[in-house]
PDB file of C-alpha atoms in Angstrom:
ATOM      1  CA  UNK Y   1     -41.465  32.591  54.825  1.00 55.00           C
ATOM      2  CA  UNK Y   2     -40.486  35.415  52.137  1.00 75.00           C
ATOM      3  CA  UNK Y   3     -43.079  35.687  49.209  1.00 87.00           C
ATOM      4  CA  UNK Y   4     -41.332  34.031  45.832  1.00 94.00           C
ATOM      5  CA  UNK Y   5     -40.597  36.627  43.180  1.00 98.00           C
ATOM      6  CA  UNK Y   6     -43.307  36.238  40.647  1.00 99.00           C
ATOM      7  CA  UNK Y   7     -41.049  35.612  36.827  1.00 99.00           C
ATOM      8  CA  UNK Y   8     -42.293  35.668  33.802  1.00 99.00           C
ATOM      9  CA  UNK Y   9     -39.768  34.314  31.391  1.00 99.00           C
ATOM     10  CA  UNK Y  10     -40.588  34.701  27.421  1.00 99.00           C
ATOM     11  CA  UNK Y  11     -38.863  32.435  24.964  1.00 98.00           C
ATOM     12  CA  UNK Y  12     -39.420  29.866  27.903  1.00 98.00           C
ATOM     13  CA  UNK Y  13     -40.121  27.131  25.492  1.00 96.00           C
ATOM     14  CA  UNK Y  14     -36.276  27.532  23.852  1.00 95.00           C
ATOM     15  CA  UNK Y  15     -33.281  25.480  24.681  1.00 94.00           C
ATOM     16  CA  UNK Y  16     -32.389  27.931  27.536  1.00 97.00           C
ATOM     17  CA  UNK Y  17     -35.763  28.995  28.863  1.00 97.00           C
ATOM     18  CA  UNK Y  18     -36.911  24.932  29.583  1.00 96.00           C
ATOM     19  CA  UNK Y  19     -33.866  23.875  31.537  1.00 96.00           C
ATOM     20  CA  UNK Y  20     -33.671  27.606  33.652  1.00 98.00           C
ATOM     21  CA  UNK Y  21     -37.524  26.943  33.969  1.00 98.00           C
ATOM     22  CA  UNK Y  22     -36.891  23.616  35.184  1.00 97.00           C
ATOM     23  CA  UNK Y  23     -34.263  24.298  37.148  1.00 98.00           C
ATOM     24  CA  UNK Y  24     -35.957  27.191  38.633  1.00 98.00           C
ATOM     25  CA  UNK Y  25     -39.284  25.957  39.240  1.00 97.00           C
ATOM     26  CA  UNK Y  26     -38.696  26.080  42.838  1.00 96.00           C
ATOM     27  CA  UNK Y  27     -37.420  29.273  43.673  1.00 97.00           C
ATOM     28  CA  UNK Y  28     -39.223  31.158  41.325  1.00 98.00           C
ATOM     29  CA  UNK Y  29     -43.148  31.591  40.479  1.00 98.00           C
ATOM     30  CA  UNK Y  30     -43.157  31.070  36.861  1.00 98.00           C
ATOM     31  CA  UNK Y  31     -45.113  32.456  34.511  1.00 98.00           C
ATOM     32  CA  UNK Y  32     -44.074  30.800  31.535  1.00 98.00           C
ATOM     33  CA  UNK Y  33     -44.864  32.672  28.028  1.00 98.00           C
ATOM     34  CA  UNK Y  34     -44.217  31.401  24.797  1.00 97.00           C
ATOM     35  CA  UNK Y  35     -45.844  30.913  21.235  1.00 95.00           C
ATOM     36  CA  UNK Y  36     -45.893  27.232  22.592  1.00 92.00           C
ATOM     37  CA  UNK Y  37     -46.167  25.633  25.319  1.00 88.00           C
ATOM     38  CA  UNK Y  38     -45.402  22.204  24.710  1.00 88.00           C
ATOM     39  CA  UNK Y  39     -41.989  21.390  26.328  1.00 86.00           C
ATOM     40  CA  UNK Y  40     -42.971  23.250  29.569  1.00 92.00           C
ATOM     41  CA  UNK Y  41     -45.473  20.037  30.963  1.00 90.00           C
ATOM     42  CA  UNK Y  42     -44.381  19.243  34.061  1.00 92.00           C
ATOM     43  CA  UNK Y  43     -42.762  22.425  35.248  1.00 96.00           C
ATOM     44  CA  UNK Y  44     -44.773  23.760  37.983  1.00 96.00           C
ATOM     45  CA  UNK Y  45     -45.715  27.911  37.078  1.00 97.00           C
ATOM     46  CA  UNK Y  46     -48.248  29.345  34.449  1.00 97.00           C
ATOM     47  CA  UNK Y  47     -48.214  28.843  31.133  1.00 97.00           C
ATOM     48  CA  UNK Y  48     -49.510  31.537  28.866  1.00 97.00           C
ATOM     49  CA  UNK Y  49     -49.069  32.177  25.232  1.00 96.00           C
ATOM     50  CA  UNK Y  50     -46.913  34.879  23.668  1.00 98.00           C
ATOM     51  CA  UNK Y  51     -46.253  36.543  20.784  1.00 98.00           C
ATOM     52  CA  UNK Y  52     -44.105  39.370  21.343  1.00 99.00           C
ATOM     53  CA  UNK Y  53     -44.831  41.460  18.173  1.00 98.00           C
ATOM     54  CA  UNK Y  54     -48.403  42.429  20.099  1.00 99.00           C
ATOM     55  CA  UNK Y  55     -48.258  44.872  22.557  1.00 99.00           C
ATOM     56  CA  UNK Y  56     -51.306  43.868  24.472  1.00 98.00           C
ATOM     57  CA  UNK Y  57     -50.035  40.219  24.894  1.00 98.00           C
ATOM     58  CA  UNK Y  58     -47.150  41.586  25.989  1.00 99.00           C
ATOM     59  CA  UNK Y  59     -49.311  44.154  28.272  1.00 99.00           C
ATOM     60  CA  UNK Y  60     -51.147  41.025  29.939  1.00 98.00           C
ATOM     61  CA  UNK Y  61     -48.439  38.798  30.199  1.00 98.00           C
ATOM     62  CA  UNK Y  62     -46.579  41.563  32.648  1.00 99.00           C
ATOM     63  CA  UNK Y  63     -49.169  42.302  34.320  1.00 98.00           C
ATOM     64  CA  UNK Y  64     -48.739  41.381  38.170  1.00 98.00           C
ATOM     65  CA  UNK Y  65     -45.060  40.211  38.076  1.00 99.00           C
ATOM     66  CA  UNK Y  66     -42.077  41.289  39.810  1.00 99.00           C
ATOM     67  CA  UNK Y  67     -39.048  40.761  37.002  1.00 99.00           C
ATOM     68  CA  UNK Y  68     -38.635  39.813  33.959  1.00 99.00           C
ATOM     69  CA  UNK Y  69     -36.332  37.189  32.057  1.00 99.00           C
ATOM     70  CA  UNK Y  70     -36.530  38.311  28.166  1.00 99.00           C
ATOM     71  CA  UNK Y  71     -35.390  35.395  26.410  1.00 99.00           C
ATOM     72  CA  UNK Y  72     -37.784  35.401  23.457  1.00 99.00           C
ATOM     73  CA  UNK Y  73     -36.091  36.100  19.906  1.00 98.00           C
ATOM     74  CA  UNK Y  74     -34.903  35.194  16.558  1.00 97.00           C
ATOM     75  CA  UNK Y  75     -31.609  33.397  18.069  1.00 95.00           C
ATOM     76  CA  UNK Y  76     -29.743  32.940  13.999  1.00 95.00           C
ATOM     77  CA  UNK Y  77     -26.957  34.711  13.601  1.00 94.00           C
ATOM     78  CA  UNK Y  78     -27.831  34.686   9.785  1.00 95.00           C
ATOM     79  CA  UNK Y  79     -30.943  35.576  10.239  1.00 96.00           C
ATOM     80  CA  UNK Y  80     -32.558  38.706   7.201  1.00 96.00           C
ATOM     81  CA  UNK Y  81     -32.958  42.067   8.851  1.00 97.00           C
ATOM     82  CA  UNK Y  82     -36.762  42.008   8.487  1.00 98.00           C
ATOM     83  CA  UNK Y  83     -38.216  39.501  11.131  1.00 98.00           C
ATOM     84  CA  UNK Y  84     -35.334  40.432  13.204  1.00 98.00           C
ATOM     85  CA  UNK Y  85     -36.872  44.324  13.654  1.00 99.00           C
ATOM     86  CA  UNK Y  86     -39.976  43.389  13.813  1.00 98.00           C
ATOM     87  CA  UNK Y  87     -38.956  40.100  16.567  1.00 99.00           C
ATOM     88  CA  UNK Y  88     -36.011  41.199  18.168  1.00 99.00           C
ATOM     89  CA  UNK Y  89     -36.210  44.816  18.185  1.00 99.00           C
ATOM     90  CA  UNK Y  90     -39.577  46.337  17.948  1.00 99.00           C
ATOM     91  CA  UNK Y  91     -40.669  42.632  20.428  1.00 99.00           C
ATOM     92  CA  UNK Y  92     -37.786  44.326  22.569  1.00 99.00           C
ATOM     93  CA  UNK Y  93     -39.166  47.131  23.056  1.00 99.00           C
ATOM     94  CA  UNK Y  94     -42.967  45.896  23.760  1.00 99.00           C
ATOM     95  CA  UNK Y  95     -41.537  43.714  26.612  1.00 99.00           C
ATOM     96  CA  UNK Y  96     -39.532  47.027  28.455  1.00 99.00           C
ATOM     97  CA  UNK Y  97     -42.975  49.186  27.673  1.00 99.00           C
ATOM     98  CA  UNK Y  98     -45.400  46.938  28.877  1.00 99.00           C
ATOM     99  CA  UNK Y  99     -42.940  45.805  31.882  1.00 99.00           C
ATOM    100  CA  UNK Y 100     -42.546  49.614  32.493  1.00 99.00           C
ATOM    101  CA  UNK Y 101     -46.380  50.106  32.909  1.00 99.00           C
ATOM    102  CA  UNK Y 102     -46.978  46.935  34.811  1.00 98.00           C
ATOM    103  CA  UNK Y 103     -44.593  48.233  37.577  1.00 98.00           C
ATOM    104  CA  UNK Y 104     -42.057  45.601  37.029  1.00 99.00           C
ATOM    105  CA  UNK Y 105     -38.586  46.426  39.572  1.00 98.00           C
ATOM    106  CA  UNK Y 106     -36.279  43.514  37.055  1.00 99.00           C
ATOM    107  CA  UNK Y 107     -35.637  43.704  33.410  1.00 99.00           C
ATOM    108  CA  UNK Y 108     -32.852  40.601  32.791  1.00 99.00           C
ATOM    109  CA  UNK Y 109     -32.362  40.850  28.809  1.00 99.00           C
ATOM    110  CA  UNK Y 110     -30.939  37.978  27.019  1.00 99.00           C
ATOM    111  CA  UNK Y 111     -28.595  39.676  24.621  1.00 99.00           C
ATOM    112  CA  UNK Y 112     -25.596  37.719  22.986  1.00 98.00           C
ATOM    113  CA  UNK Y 113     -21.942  37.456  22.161  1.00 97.00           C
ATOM    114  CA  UNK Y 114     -22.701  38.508  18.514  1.00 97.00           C
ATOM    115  CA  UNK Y 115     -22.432  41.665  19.739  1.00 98.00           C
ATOM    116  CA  UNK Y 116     -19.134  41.392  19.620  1.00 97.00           C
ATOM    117  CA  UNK Y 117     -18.575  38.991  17.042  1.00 94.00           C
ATOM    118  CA  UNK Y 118     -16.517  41.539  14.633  1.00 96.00           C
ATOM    119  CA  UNK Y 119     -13.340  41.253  16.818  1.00 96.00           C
ATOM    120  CA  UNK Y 120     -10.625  39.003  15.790  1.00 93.00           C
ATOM    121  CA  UNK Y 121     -11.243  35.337  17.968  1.00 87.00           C
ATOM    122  CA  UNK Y 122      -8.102  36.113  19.618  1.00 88.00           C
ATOM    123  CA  UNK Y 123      -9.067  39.590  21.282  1.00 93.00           C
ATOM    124  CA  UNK Y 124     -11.223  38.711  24.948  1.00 94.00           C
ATOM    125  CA  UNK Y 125     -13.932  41.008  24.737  1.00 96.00           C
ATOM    126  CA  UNK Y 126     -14.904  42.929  27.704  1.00 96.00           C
ATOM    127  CA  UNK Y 127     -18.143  45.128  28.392  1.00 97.00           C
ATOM    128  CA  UNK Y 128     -16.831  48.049  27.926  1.00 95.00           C
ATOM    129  CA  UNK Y 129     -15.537  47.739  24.238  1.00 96.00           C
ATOM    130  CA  UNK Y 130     -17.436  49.408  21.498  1.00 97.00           C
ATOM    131  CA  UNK Y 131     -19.745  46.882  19.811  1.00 98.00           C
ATOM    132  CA  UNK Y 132     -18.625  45.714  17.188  1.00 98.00           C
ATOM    133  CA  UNK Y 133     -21.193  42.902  15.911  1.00 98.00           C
ATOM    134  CA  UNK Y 134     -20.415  40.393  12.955  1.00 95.00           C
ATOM    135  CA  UNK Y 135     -23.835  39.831  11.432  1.00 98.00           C
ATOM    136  CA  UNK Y 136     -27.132  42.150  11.821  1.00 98.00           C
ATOM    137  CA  UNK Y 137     -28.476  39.510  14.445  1.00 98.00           C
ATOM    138  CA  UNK Y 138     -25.595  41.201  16.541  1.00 98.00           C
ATOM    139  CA  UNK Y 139     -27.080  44.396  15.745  1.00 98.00           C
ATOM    140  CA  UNK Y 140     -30.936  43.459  16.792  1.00 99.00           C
ATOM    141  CA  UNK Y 141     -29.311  42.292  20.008  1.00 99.00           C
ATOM    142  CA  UNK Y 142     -27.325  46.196  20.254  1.00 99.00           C
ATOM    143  CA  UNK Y 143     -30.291  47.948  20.073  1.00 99.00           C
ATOM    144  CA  UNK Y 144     -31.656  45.527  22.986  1.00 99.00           C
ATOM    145  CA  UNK Y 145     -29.156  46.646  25.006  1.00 99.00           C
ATOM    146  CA  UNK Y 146     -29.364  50.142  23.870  1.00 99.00           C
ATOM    147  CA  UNK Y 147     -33.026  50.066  25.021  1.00 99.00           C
ATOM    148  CA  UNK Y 148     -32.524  48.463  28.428  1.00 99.00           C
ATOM    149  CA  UNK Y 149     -30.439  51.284  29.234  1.00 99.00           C
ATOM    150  CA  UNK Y 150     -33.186  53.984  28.247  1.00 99.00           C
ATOM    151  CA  UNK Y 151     -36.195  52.498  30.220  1.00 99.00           C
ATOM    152  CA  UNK Y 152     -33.411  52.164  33.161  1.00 99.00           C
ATOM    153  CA  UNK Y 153     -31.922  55.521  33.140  1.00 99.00           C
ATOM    154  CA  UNK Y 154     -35.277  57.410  31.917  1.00 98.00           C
ATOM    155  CA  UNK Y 155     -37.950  55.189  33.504  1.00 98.00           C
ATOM    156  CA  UNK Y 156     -35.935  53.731  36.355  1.00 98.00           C
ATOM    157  CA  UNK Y 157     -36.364  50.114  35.295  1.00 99.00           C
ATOM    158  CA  UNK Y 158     -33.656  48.184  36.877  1.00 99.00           C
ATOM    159  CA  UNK Y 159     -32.221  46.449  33.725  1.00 99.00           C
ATOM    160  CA  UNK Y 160     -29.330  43.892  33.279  1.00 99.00           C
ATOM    161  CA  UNK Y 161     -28.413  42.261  29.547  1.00 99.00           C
ATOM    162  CA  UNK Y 162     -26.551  39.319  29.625  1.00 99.00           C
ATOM    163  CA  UNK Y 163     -24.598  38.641  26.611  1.00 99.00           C
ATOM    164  CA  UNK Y 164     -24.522  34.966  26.111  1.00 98.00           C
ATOM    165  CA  UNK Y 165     -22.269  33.096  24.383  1.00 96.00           C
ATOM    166  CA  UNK Y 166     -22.334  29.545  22.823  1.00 93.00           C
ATOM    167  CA  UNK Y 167     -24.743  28.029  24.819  1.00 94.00           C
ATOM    168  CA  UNK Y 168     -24.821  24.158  24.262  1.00 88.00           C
ATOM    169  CA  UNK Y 169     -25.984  20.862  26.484  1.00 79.00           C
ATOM    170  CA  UNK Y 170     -23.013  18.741  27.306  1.00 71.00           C
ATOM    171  CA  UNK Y 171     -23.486  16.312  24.407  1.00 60.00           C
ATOM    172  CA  UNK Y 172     -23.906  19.129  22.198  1.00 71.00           C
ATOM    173  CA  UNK Y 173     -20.253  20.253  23.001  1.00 68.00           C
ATOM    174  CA  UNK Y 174     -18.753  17.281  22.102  1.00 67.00           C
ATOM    175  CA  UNK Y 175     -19.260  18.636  17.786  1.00 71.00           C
ATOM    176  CA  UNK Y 176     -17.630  21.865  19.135  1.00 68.00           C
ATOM    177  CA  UNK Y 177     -14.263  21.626  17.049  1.00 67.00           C
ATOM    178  CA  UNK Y 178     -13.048  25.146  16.881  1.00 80.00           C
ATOM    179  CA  UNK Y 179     -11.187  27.012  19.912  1.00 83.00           C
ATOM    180  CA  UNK Y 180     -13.600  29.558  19.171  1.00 84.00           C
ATOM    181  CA  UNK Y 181     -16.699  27.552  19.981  1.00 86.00           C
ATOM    182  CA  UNK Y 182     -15.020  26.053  22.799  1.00 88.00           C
ATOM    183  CA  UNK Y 183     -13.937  29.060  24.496  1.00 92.00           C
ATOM    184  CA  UNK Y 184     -17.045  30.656  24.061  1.00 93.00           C
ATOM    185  CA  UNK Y 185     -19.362  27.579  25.592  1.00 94.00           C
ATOM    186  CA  UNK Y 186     -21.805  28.100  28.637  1.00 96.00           C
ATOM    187  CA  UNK Y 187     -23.123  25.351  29.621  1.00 95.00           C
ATOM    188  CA  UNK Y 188     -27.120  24.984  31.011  1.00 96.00           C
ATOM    189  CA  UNK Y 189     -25.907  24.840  35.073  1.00 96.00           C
ATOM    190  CA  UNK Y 190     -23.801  28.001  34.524  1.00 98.00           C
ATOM    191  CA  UNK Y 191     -26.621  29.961  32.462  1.00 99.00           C
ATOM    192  CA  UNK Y 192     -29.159  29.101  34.981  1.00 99.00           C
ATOM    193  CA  UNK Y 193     -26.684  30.188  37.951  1.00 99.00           C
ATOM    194  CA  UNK Y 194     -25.847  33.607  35.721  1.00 99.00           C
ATOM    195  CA  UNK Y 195     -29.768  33.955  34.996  1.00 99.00           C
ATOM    196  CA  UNK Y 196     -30.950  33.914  38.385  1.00 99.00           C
ATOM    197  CA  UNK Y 197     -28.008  36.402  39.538  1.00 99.00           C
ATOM    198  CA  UNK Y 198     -29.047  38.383  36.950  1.00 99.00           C
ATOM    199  CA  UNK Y 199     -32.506  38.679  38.449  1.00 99.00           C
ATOM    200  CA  UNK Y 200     -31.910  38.272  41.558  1.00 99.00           C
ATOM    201  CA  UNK Y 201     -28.937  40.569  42.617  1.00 99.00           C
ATOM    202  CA  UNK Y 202     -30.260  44.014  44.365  1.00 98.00           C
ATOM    203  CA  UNK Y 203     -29.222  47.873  43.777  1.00 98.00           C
ATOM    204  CA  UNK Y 204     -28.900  47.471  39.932  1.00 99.00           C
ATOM    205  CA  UNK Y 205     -29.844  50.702  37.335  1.00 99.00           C
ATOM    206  CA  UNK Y 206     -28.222  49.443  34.263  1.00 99.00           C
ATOM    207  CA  UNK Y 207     -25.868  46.449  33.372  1.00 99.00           C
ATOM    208  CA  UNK Y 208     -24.257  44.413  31.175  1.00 99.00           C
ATOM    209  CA  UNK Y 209     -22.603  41.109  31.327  1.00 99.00           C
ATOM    210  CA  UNK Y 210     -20.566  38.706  29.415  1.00 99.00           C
ATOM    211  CA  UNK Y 211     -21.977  35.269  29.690  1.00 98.00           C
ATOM    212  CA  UNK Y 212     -19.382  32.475  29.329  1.00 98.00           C
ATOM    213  CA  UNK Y 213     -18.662  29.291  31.438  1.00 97.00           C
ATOM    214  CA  UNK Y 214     -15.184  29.051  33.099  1.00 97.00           C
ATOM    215  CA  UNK Y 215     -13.182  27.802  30.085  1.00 94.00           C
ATOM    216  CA  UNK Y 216      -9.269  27.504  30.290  1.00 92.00           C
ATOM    217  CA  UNK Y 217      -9.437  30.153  27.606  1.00 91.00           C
ATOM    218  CA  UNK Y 218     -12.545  32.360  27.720  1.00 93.00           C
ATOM    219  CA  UNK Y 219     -13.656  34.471  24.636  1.00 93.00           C
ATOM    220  CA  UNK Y 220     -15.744  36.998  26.713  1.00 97.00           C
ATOM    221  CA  UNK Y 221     -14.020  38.624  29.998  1.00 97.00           C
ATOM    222  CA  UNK Y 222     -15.570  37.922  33.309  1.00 98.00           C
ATOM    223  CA  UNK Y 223     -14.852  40.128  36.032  1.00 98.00           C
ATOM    224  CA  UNK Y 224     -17.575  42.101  35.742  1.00 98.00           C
ATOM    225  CA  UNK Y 225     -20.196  39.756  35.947  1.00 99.00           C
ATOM    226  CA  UNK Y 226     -18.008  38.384  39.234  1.00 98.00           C
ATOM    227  CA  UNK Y 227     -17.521  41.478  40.731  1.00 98.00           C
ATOM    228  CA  UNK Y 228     -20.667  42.787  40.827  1.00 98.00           C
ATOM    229  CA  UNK Y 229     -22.906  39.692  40.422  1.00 99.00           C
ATOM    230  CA  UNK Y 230     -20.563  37.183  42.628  1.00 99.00           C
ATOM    231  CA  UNK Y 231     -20.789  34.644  39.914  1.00 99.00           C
ATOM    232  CA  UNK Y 232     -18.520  31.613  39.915  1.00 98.00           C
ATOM    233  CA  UNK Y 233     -18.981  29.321  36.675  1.00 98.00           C
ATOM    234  CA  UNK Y 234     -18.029  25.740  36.966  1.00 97.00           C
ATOM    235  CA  UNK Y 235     -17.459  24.348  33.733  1.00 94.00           C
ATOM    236  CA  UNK Y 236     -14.651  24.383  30.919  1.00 92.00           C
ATOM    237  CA  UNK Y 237     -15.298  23.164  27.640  1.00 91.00           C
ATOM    238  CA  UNK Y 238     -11.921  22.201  27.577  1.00 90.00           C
ATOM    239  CA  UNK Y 239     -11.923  19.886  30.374  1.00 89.00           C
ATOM    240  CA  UNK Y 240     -15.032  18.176  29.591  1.00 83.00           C
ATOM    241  CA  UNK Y 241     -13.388  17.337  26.151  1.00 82.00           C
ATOM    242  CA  UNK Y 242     -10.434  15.955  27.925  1.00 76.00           C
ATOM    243  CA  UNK Y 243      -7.939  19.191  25.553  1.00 58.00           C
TER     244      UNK Y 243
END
């Protein structure tokens, strides 16, 4: 039997890190990091505390794993500019230098759709587009991208940003009144099966996704993230909500 890949997810106390921890409890060994804990009993892994503005937590939390999953950030789109550096930016970068010492071969960032968010709701935004983010939340998750591809093509960390969308539990979706919400939602089962491509899929350097479920009308593009990741979404917000 093959060794399990050795994760460590940050942010794995969020909305998305406890169901892909829960889900993935099996196939991966977690390390779970977080500045809490608390919503992680039960999951079988390691549970460490993280703050990601402190290079040496960061340092010790990498060390001895085999990829990655950065989900830990300010996730509000209004969020000021200040804790947004110092979190989502300057944290960034800790988690690609101390996962570039540690000897990590996986970076999966969790970047978003706000980087995109400036286009009218009627353009489908593909990868290759110039950014063009909506609120300076959008930019914090820019330069996340912007660093994955450094470390990837100077370092040779294999890194892959996923830029997810508007990522709600089932109930959750049911307040989603705007087309733009709807054809924007990923749901948890999709996000866990994009996650774990993300990590999982072999001869990567550098890229990005768009990270959307299979909605009748899809804000974010998808071929790339089929074509080179093989990943087939189930859901459409627009079915679940009968539309």
């Amino acid at each position: 039997m093959s060794r399990k890949t050795k994760l460590l997810v940050t942010g794995a106390n969020g909305t998305i890190g406890t169901r892909f921890c829960h889900a993935m409890q099996e196939h991966y060994e977690l390390r779970m990091a977080d500045q809490q804990t608390h919503a992680l009993a039960g999951i079988q892994g390691e549970r460490v505390p993280l703050d990601i503005t402190d290079l040496s937590a960061c340092r010790r939390a990498c060390d001895g794993v085999d990829a990655v999953l950065h989900l830990a950030g300010i996730p509000l789109p209004d969020a000021p500019f200040e804790p947004l550096v110092a979190v989502n930016i300057v944290g960034t970068y800790h988690m690609l230098q101390a996962a570039y010492e540690s000897g990590v071969s996986r970076f999966v960032f969790a970047s978003s759709a706000q980087v995109n968010e400036g286009y009218p709701s009627d353009v489908q935004t593909e990868e290759r587009q110039p950014v063009r983010p909506g609120n300076l939340y959008g930019v914090s998750k820019c330069s996340g991208e912007a660093m994955g591809a450094y470390f990837a093509y100077q370092h040779n960390l294999s890194n892959v940003a996923v830029r997810i969308a508007n990522y709600l539990p089932e109930l959750t979706l049911l307040n989603c009144t705007t087309h733009r919400d709807r054809a924007a939602y990923l749901s948890p089962r999709d996000a866990n099966q994009l996650l774990r491509l993300c990590i999982d899929t072999p001869s990567i350097q550098f890229l990005i996704v768009n990270g959307v479920s299979n909605n009748r009308y899809k804000r974010l593009d998808l071929t790339t993230a089929r074509e080179r990741l093989n990943y087939q979404p189930k859901d459409d917000a627009f079915a679940i909500l009968d539309l």
